[in-house]
Tab-separated table of C-alpha atoms in Angstrom:
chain	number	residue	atom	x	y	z
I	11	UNK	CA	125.537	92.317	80.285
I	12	UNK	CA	125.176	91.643	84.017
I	13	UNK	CA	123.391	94.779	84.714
I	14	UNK	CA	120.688	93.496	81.932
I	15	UNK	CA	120.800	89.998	84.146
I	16	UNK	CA	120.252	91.851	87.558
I	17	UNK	CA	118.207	95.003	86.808
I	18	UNK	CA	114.872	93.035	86.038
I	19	UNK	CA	115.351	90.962	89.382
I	20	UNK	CA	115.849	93.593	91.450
I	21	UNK	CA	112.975	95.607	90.090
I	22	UNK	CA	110.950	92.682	90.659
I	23	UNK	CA	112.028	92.560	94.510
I	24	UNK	CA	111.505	96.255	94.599
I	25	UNK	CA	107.960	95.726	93.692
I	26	UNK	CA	107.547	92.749	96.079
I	27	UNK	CA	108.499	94.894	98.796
I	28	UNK	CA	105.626	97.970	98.123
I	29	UNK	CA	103.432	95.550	97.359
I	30	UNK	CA	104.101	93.837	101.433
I	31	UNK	CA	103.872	97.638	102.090
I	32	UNK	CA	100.447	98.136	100.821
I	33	UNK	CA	99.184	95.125	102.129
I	34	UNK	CA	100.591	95.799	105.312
I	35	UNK	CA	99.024	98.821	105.022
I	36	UNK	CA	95.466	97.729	104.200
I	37	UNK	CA	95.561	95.340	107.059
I	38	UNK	CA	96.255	97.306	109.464
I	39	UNK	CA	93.549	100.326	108.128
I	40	UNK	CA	91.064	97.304	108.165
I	41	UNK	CA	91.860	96.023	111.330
I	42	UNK	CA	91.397	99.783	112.768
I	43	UNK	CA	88.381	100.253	110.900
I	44	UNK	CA	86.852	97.040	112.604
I	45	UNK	CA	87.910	97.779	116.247
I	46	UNK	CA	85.784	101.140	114.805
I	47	UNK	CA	83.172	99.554	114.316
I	48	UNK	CA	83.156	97.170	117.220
I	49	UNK	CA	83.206	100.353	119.452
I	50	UNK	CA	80.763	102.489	117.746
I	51	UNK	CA	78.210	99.711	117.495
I	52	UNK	CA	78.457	98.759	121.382
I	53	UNK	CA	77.952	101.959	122.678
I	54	UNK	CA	74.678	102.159	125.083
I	55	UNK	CA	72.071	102.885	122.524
I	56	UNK	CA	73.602	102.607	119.244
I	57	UNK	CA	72.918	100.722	116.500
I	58	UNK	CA	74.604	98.286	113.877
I	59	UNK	CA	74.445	101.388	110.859
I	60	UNK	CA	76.548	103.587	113.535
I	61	UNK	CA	79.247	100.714	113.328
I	62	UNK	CA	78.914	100.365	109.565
I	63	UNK	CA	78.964	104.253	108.852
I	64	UNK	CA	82.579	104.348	111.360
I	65	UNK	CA	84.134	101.449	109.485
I	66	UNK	CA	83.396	103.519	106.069
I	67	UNK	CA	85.020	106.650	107.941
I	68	UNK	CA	88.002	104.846	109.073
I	69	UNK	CA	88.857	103.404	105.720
I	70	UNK	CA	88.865	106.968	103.900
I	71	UNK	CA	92.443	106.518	103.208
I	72	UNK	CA	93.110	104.696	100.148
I	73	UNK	CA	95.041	102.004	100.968
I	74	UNK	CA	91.216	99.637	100.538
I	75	UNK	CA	88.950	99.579	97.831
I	76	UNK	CA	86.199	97.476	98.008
I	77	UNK	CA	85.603	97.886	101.564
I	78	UNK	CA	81.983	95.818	102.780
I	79	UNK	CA	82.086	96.393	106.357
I	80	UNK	CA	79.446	93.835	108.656
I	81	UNK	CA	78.290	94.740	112.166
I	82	UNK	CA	76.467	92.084	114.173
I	83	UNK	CA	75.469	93.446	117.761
I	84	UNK	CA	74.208	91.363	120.155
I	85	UNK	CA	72.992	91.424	124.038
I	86	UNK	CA	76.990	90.967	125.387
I	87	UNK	CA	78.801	91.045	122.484
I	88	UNK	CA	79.188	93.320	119.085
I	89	UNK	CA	81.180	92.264	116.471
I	90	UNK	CA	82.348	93.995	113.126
I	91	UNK	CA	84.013	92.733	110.117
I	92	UNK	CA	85.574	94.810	107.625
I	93	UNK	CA	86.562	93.405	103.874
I	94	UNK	CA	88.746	94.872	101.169
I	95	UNK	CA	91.187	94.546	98.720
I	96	UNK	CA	94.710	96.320	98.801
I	97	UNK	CA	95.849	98.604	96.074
I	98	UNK	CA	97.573	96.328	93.883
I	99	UNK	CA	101.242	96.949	92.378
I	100	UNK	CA	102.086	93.274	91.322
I	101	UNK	CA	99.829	91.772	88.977
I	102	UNK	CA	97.922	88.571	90.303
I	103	UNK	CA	98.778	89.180	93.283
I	104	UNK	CA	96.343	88.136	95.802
I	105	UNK	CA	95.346	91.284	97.720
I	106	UNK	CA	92.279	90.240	99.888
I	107	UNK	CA	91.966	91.668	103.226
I	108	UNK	CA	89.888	90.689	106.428
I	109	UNK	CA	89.719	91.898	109.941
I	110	UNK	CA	87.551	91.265	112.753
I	111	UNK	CA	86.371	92.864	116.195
I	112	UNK	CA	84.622	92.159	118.962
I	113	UNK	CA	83.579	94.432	122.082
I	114	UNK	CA	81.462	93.927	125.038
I	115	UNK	CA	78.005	95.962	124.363
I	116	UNK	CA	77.257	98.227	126.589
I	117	UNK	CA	74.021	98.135	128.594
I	118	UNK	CA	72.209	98.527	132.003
I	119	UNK	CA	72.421	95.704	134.417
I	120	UNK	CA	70.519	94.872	137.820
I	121	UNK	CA	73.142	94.756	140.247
């Protein structure tokens, strides 16, 4: 009797806790794809696509679907955003991720 009580509410924590995991896991994979993106995108002569084609490499594995990545580069600044959603193991759970970036571009100044 107990173990009918208990074994549905700690199968439900169990799940809980890989579902932190993954989303845990897609942050951080979105947050490294951004700082990606930032980087690649900044770089003396590149363009936003060269951002938006590293943040696509750098999410390769699996823990996004969905990714939309956005690069924005500007005279001193770049900035990338990367979008996803985490594999889901908990129905209705919200799995929405975000990260953002930011990096000085690079660029020849009169000294």
């Amino acid at each position: 009797m107990q173990v009918s009580l208990l074994l549905p509410v700690v199968i439900g924590i169990f799940l809980l806790a890989v579902q932190w995991a993954m989303m845990s896991w897609a942050q951080t994979t979105a947050h490294a794809a951004a700082q990606d993106a930032a980087r690649a995108a900044a770089a003396y002569g590149a363009t936003e696509a060269a951002g938006q084609h590293a943040a696509h490499g750098a999410t390769t594995n699996g823990s996004l679907t969905d990714v939309s990545a956005t690069v924005h580069r500007r005279s001193e600044t770049t900035s990338a955003t990367v979008t996803g959603r985490a594999v889901a193991v908990v129905p209705f759970f919200p799995t929405d991720i975000r990260a953002e970036a930011t990096a000085p571009t690079e660029r020849l100044t009169d000294d």
